[in-house]
Short mmCIF file of C-alpha atoms in Angstrom, two decimals:
data_model
loop_
_atom_site.label_atom_id
_atom_site.label_comp_id
_atom_site.label_asym_id
_atom_site.label_seq_id
_atom_site.Cartn_x
_atom_site.Cartn_y
_atom_site.Cartn_z
CA ASN A 149 0.00 0.00 0.00
CA ILE A 150 1.26 3.47 -0.90
CA ARG A 151 0.08 6.16 1.49
CA LYS A 152 0.24 9.86 0.81
CA ASP A 153 2.84 11.82 2.76
CA THR A 154 0.78 14.27 4.83
CA GLY A 155 3.81 15.99 6.33
CA GLN A 156 3.06 14.51 9.75
CA VAL A 157 6.02 13.50 11.87
CA LEU A 158 6.51 11.78 15.20
CA PHE A 159 8.54 14.07 17.49
CA LEU A 160 10.04 12.46 20.60
CA ASP A 161 12.13 13.62 23.59
CA ASN A 162 14.31 11.19 25.55
CA GLY A 163 14.48 13.27 28.73
CA ASP A 164 17.15 15.13 30.74
CA THR A 165 14.93 18.04 29.79
CA PHE A 166 13.73 19.64 33.05
CA HIS A 167 17.25 20.09 34.38
CA GLY A 168 20.64 21.62 33.74
CA THR A 169 20.42 25.42 33.53
CA TYR A 170 19.67 27.85 36.35
CA GLU A 171 16.21 28.91 35.22
CA ALA A 172 15.14 25.29 34.80
CA VAL A 173 16.45 24.18 38.19
CA GLU A 174 15.22 27.26 40.07
CA SER A 175 11.66 26.67 38.84
CA GLU A 176 11.86 22.85 39.12
CA GLY A 177 11.28 22.68 35.37
CA GLU A 178 8.15 24.84 35.35
CA SER A 179 9.74 27.63 33.29
CA LEU A 180 10.32 25.15 30.44
CA VAL A 181 6.68 24.03 30.15
CA PRO A 182 5.44 26.80 27.76
CA ILE A 183 8.52 26.29 25.59
CA LEU A 184 8.10 22.51 25.43
CA ASN A 185 4.37 22.74 24.80
CA ASN A 186 5.13 24.94 21.79
CA LEU A 187 7.49 22.38 20.25
CA GLY A 188 4.77 19.93 19.19
CA LEU A 189 6.26 16.91 20.96
CA ASP A 190 4.36 13.61 21.03
CA ALA A 191 5.95 11.92 24.06
CA MET A 192 9.00 11.80 26.35
CA THR A 193 10.64 9.55 28.92
CA PHE A 194 12.84 10.67 31.82
CA HIS A 195 16.02 10.61 33.89
CA TRP A 196 17.21 13.90 35.49
CA ASP A 197 13.69 15.25 35.01
CA ILE A 198 12.71 13.54 38.28
CA GLY A 199 15.46 15.39 40.16
CA TYR A 200 12.94 17.48 42.13
CA GLY A 201 11.13 14.38 43.33
CA PRO A 202 8.41 12.14 41.85
CA ASP A 203 5.55 14.44 42.89
CA VAL A 204 7.03 17.41 41.03
CA LEU A 205 7.47 15.44 37.81
CA LEU A 206 3.82 14.36 38.00
CA LYS A 207 2.92 18.04 38.38
CA ARG A 208 4.94 18.85 35.25
CA GLN A 209 3.07 16.04 33.48
CA GLU A 210 -0.24 17.73 34.27
CA GLU A 211 1.07 20.94 32.64
CA LEU A 212 2.47 19.32 29.48
CA ASN A 213 0.38 18.74 26.36
CA TYR A 214 2.06 15.36 25.71
CA PRO A 215 2.66 12.30 27.96
CA ILE A 216 5.67 11.10 29.95
CA LEU A 217 6.09 7.35 29.32
CA ALA A 218 7.83 4.54 31.25
CA ILE A 219 7.15 0.82 31.59
CA ASN A 220 9.79 0.39 34.30
CA ALA A 221 8.99 2.88 37.10
CA TYR A 222 6.78 1.56 39.92
CA ASP A 223 5.21 2.69 43.17
CA LYS A 224 6.95 0.80 46.01
CA ASP A 225 3.71 0.21 47.92
CA THR A 226 1.17 -0.55 45.18
CA HIS A 227 3.59 -1.79 42.47
CA GLU A 228 1.53 0.22 39.99
CA LEU A 229 3.22 2.10 37.16
CA TYR A 230 4.31 5.66 37.94
CA THR A 231 3.41 6.96 34.47
CA LYS A 232 1.66 5.73 31.34
CA PRO A 233 3.60 2.91 29.67
CA TYR A 234 2.85 3.74 26.02
CA ILE A 235 0.71 5.62 23.53
CA ILE A 236 -0.42 4.81 20.00
CA LYS A 237 -0.30 7.65 17.45
CA GLU A 238 -1.43 7.63 13.84
CA ILE A 239 1.23 9.18 11.61
CA GLN A 240 0.57 9.42 7.86
CA GLY A 241 -2.08 6.73 8.15
CA VAL A 242 0.21 4.36 10.08
CA LYS A 243 -0.47 3.50 13.72
CA VAL A 244 2.74 3.74 15.75
CA GLY A 245 3.12 2.37 19.27
CA ILE A 246 5.56 4.41 21.38
CA ILE A 247 6.79 2.61 24.51
CA GLY A 248 8.84 4.48 27.11
CA ILE A 249 11.71 3.17 29.24
CA ALA A 250 13.07 5.58 31.87
CA SER A 251 16.64 5.50 33.15
CA ASN A 252 16.96 2.46 35.38
CA ILE A 253 19.74 3.97 37.56
CA ILE A 254 17.51 6.60 39.21
CA ASP A 255 16.96 4.52 42.37
CA LYS A 256 20.47 3.03 42.35
CA THR A 257 23.05 5.78 41.79
CA MET A 258 21.12 9.05 42.07
CA PRO A 259 20.19 10.98 45.26
CA LYS A 260 17.44 9.23 47.23
CA LYS A 261 14.93 12.08 46.82
CA PHE A 262 14.85 11.43 43.06
CA SER A 263 13.13 8.07 43.55
CA GLN A 264 11.36 8.51 46.87
CA GLY A 265 8.52 5.98 46.90
CA LEU A 266 9.51 4.44 43.55
CA TYR A 267 11.62 1.59 42.23
CA PHE A 268 12.96 1.00 38.70
CA THR A 269 13.71 -2.05 36.54
CA ASN A 270 15.54 -2.08 33.21
CA GLY A 271 12.29 -2.85 31.39
CA SER A 272 13.49 -6.06 29.75
CA ASP A 273 10.91 -8.27 31.47
CA GLU A 274 8.04 -5.87 30.79
CA LEU A 275 8.83 -4.95 27.18
CA PRO A 276 7.57 -8.14 25.44
CA LYS A 277 4.19 -7.72 27.15
CA TYR A 278 3.81 -4.13 25.98
CA LEU A 279 5.03 -4.89 22.45
CA LYS A 280 2.30 -7.52 22.24
CA GLU A 281 -0.27 -5.14 23.74
CA VAL A 282 0.38 -2.28 21.31
CA ARG A 283 0.26 -4.70 18.36
CA GLU A 284 -3.07 -6.06 19.60
CA ASN A 285 -4.31 -2.47 19.84
CA GLY A 286 -3.52 -1.85 16.18
CA ALA A 287 0.07 -0.59 16.13
CA GLU A 288 1.80 -1.40 12.83
CA VAL A 289 5.16 0.05 13.92
CA THR A 290 6.75 -0.17 17.37
CA VAL A 291 9.10 2.50 18.72
CA VAL A 292 10.91 2.15 22.05
CA LEU A 293 11.85 5.51 23.56
CA SER A 294 14.67 4.50 25.89
CA HIS A 295 16.91 6.25 28.40
CA LEU A 296 18.95 3.15 29.26
CA GLY A 297 22.05 3.98 27.18
CA PHE A 298 23.29 2.72 23.81
CA PRO A 299 25.03 -0.52 24.95
CA GLN A 300 22.07 -1.40 27.15
CA ASP A 301 19.65 -0.74 24.29
CA VAL A 302 21.64 -3.01 21.96
CA LYS A 303 21.41 -5.78 24.56
CA LEU A 304 17.67 -5.11 24.93
CA ILE A 305 17.20 -5.47 21.18
CA GLU A 306 19.21 -8.70 21.07
CA GLU A 307 17.00 -10.18 23.79
CA THR A 308 13.65 -8.81 22.59
CA PRO A 309 12.27 -9.53 19.11
CA GLY A 310 9.54 -7.38 17.63
CA ILE A 311 10.97 -3.87 18.09
CA ASP A 312 11.03 -1.82 14.89
CA VAL A 313 12.87 1.28 16.15
CA VAL A 314 14.75 2.22 19.32
CA VAL A 315 15.27 5.93 19.96
CA SER A 316 18.21 5.69 22.36
CA SER A 317 19.75 8.23 24.77
CA HIS A 318 21.64 8.66 28.07
CA THR A 319 25.12 7.95 26.66
CA HIS A 320 25.03 11.09 24.46
CA ASN A 321 26.30 9.33 21.30
CA ARG A 322 26.23 11.44 18.13
CA LEU A 323 25.36 8.72 15.64
CA GLU A 324 25.62 10.15 12.16
CA HIS A 325 24.70 6.78 10.65
CA LEU A 326 21.67 4.73 11.57
CA GLN A 327 22.53 1.41 13.23
CA LYS A 328 20.67 -1.88 12.79
CA VAL A 329 20.70 -4.72 15.30
CA ASN A 330 18.89 -7.85 14.13
CA ASP A 331 15.77 -6.35 12.51
CA THR A 332 15.68 -3.22 14.68
CA PHE A 333 16.81 0.27 13.69
CA ILE A 334 18.53 2.18 16.51
CA MET A 335 19.43 5.87 16.61
CA GLN A 336 20.89 8.33 19.11
CA SER A 337 21.25 12.06 18.51
CA GLY A 338 23.79 13.57 20.88
CA SER A 339 22.73 15.76 23.80
CA HIS A 340 21.95 19.29 25.01
CA GLY A 341 19.62 19.95 22.08
CA SER A 342 22.61 20.17 19.74
CA PHE A 343 21.12 17.83 17.14
CA VAL A 344 17.78 16.53 15.94
CA GLY A 345 17.74 12.98 14.64
CA LYS A 346 15.48 12.50 11.62
CA LEU A 347 14.44 8.95 10.73
CA THR A 348 12.29 8.19 7.69
CA LEU A 349 10.86 4.68 7.39
CA THR A 350 9.51 2.96 4.29
CA LEU A 351 6.91 0.30 5.07
CA PHE A 352 5.91 -2.71 3.02
CA GLY A 353 3.09 -4.92 4.17
CA GLY A 354 2.90 -2.95 7.41
CA LYS A 355 6.56 -3.61 8.29
CA PRO A 356 9.53 -1.18 8.01
CA VAL A 357 11.84 -2.44 5.29
CA THR A 358 14.13 0.53 4.60
CA ALA A 359 15.15 3.62 6.52
CA THR A 360 17.03 6.85 5.90
CA HIS A 361 18.58 8.84 8.72
CA GLU A 362 19.95 12.34 9.13
CA LEU A 363 21.63 13.96 12.14
CA ILE A 364 20.55 17.59 11.84
CA ASP A 365 22.88 20.14 13.43
CA VAL A 366 20.95 22.79 15.37
CA GLU A 367 23.01 25.83 14.37
CA GLU A 368 22.74 29.53 13.64
CA SER A 369 21.66 29.36 9.99
CA ILE A 370 18.27 27.96 11.07
CA ALA A 371 15.80 30.83 11.10
CA GLU A 372 14.48 31.85 14.51
CA ASP A 373 10.85 31.16 15.33
CA GLU A 374 9.47 34.38 16.80
CA THR A 375 6.97 32.68 19.11
CA MET A 376 9.63 30.38 20.52
CA LYS A 377 12.10 33.27 20.85
CA ASN A 378 9.57 35.23 22.93
CA LEU A 379 8.87 32.21 25.17
CA VAL A 380 12.58 31.76 25.83
CA HIS A 381 12.96 35.46 26.67
CA GLN A 382 10.02 35.23 29.09
CA ALA A 383 11.66 32.27 30.85
CA MET A 384 14.99 34.11 31.12
CA GLU A 385 13.75 37.61 32.02
CA PRO A 386 13.29 37.17 35.82
CA HIS A 387 16.91 36.00 36.14
CA ARG A 388 18.72 38.06 33.51
CA ASP A 389 20.18 40.71 35.84
CA MET A 390 21.44 38.17 38.37
CA LEU A 391 22.92 35.89 35.71
CA SER A 392 24.62 38.87 34.02
CA LYS A 393 26.57 39.81 37.14
CA VAL A 394 30.30 39.08 36.75
CA ILE A 395 31.64 37.20 39.78
CA GLY A 396 34.90 35.97 38.30
CA LYS A 397 36.81 35.22 35.12
CA THR A 398 38.36 32.06 33.67
CA ASP A 399 40.72 31.42 30.76
CA VAL A 400 39.37 27.85 30.54
CA VAL A 401 36.09 26.96 28.88
CA LEU A 402 33.83 25.53 31.60
CA HIS A 403 32.06 22.60 29.99
CA ARG A 404 30.74 19.17 30.96
CA GLY A 405 31.40 17.52 27.60
CA ASN A 406 33.68 14.73 28.81
CA ALA A 407 32.51 11.40 30.12
CA LEU A 408 34.86 11.04 33.11
CA GLU A 409 36.18 14.48 34.02
CA SER A 410 35.46 18.03 32.89
CA PRO A 411 36.45 21.63 33.80
CA MET A 412 32.96 22.44 35.12
CA ASP A 413 32.91 19.37 37.37
CA ASN A 414 36.38 20.25 38.65
CA LEU A 415 35.24 23.79 39.45
#
């Protein structure tokens, strides 16, 4: 079947979104909500986003116009899921099941307040059940939105048949070329909003058979969106004077771009 390209896309966020810069941390992510709601996202999963505690992330969920997904975060008392496990979206006439897997280290290596009242698995035991469920509910394509890390996602694919696409994160790999493990396409698009990964699938008989991939550099030649520009200025305005105050100087670029050690961490 040949279906007309309607221009619809599936736009996903792997998390580490409500954290990092002063205005985000000071507002516990609230200042980012108008900006994120203007992006047109379809779903996200999480890691550092829960850094203000589980109750705060649920409050952010109420404010967002798209869901936070995870099949591997549970209430310690009830053993019920903390968030929705998946959604099914119709994109260009194709039903796509998006299944979220949050970072599984939140209750193991992060501060205790991040996971207060919750526990996390790596999702490998739950995933086959949800793949089956989304297929039974009409999904023709399955996408796993994972914050486990690239090596962990490869292992997940090797152990779990039936995944069409894994959108991977956590390890911040800038994969210029799409990878394929068994019959599953896997992509990862860097970090800090520096790239957008674009994946285009061609389906035959309801199954992805070919894919093209582009790692799009988010750089200055891209025209500004006036609405988004104004939303960013509104988020920054209450803090601009304080953040503009010079308190010291450094000849070294303060960054956190290294895996093991960085100038900002040393400072």
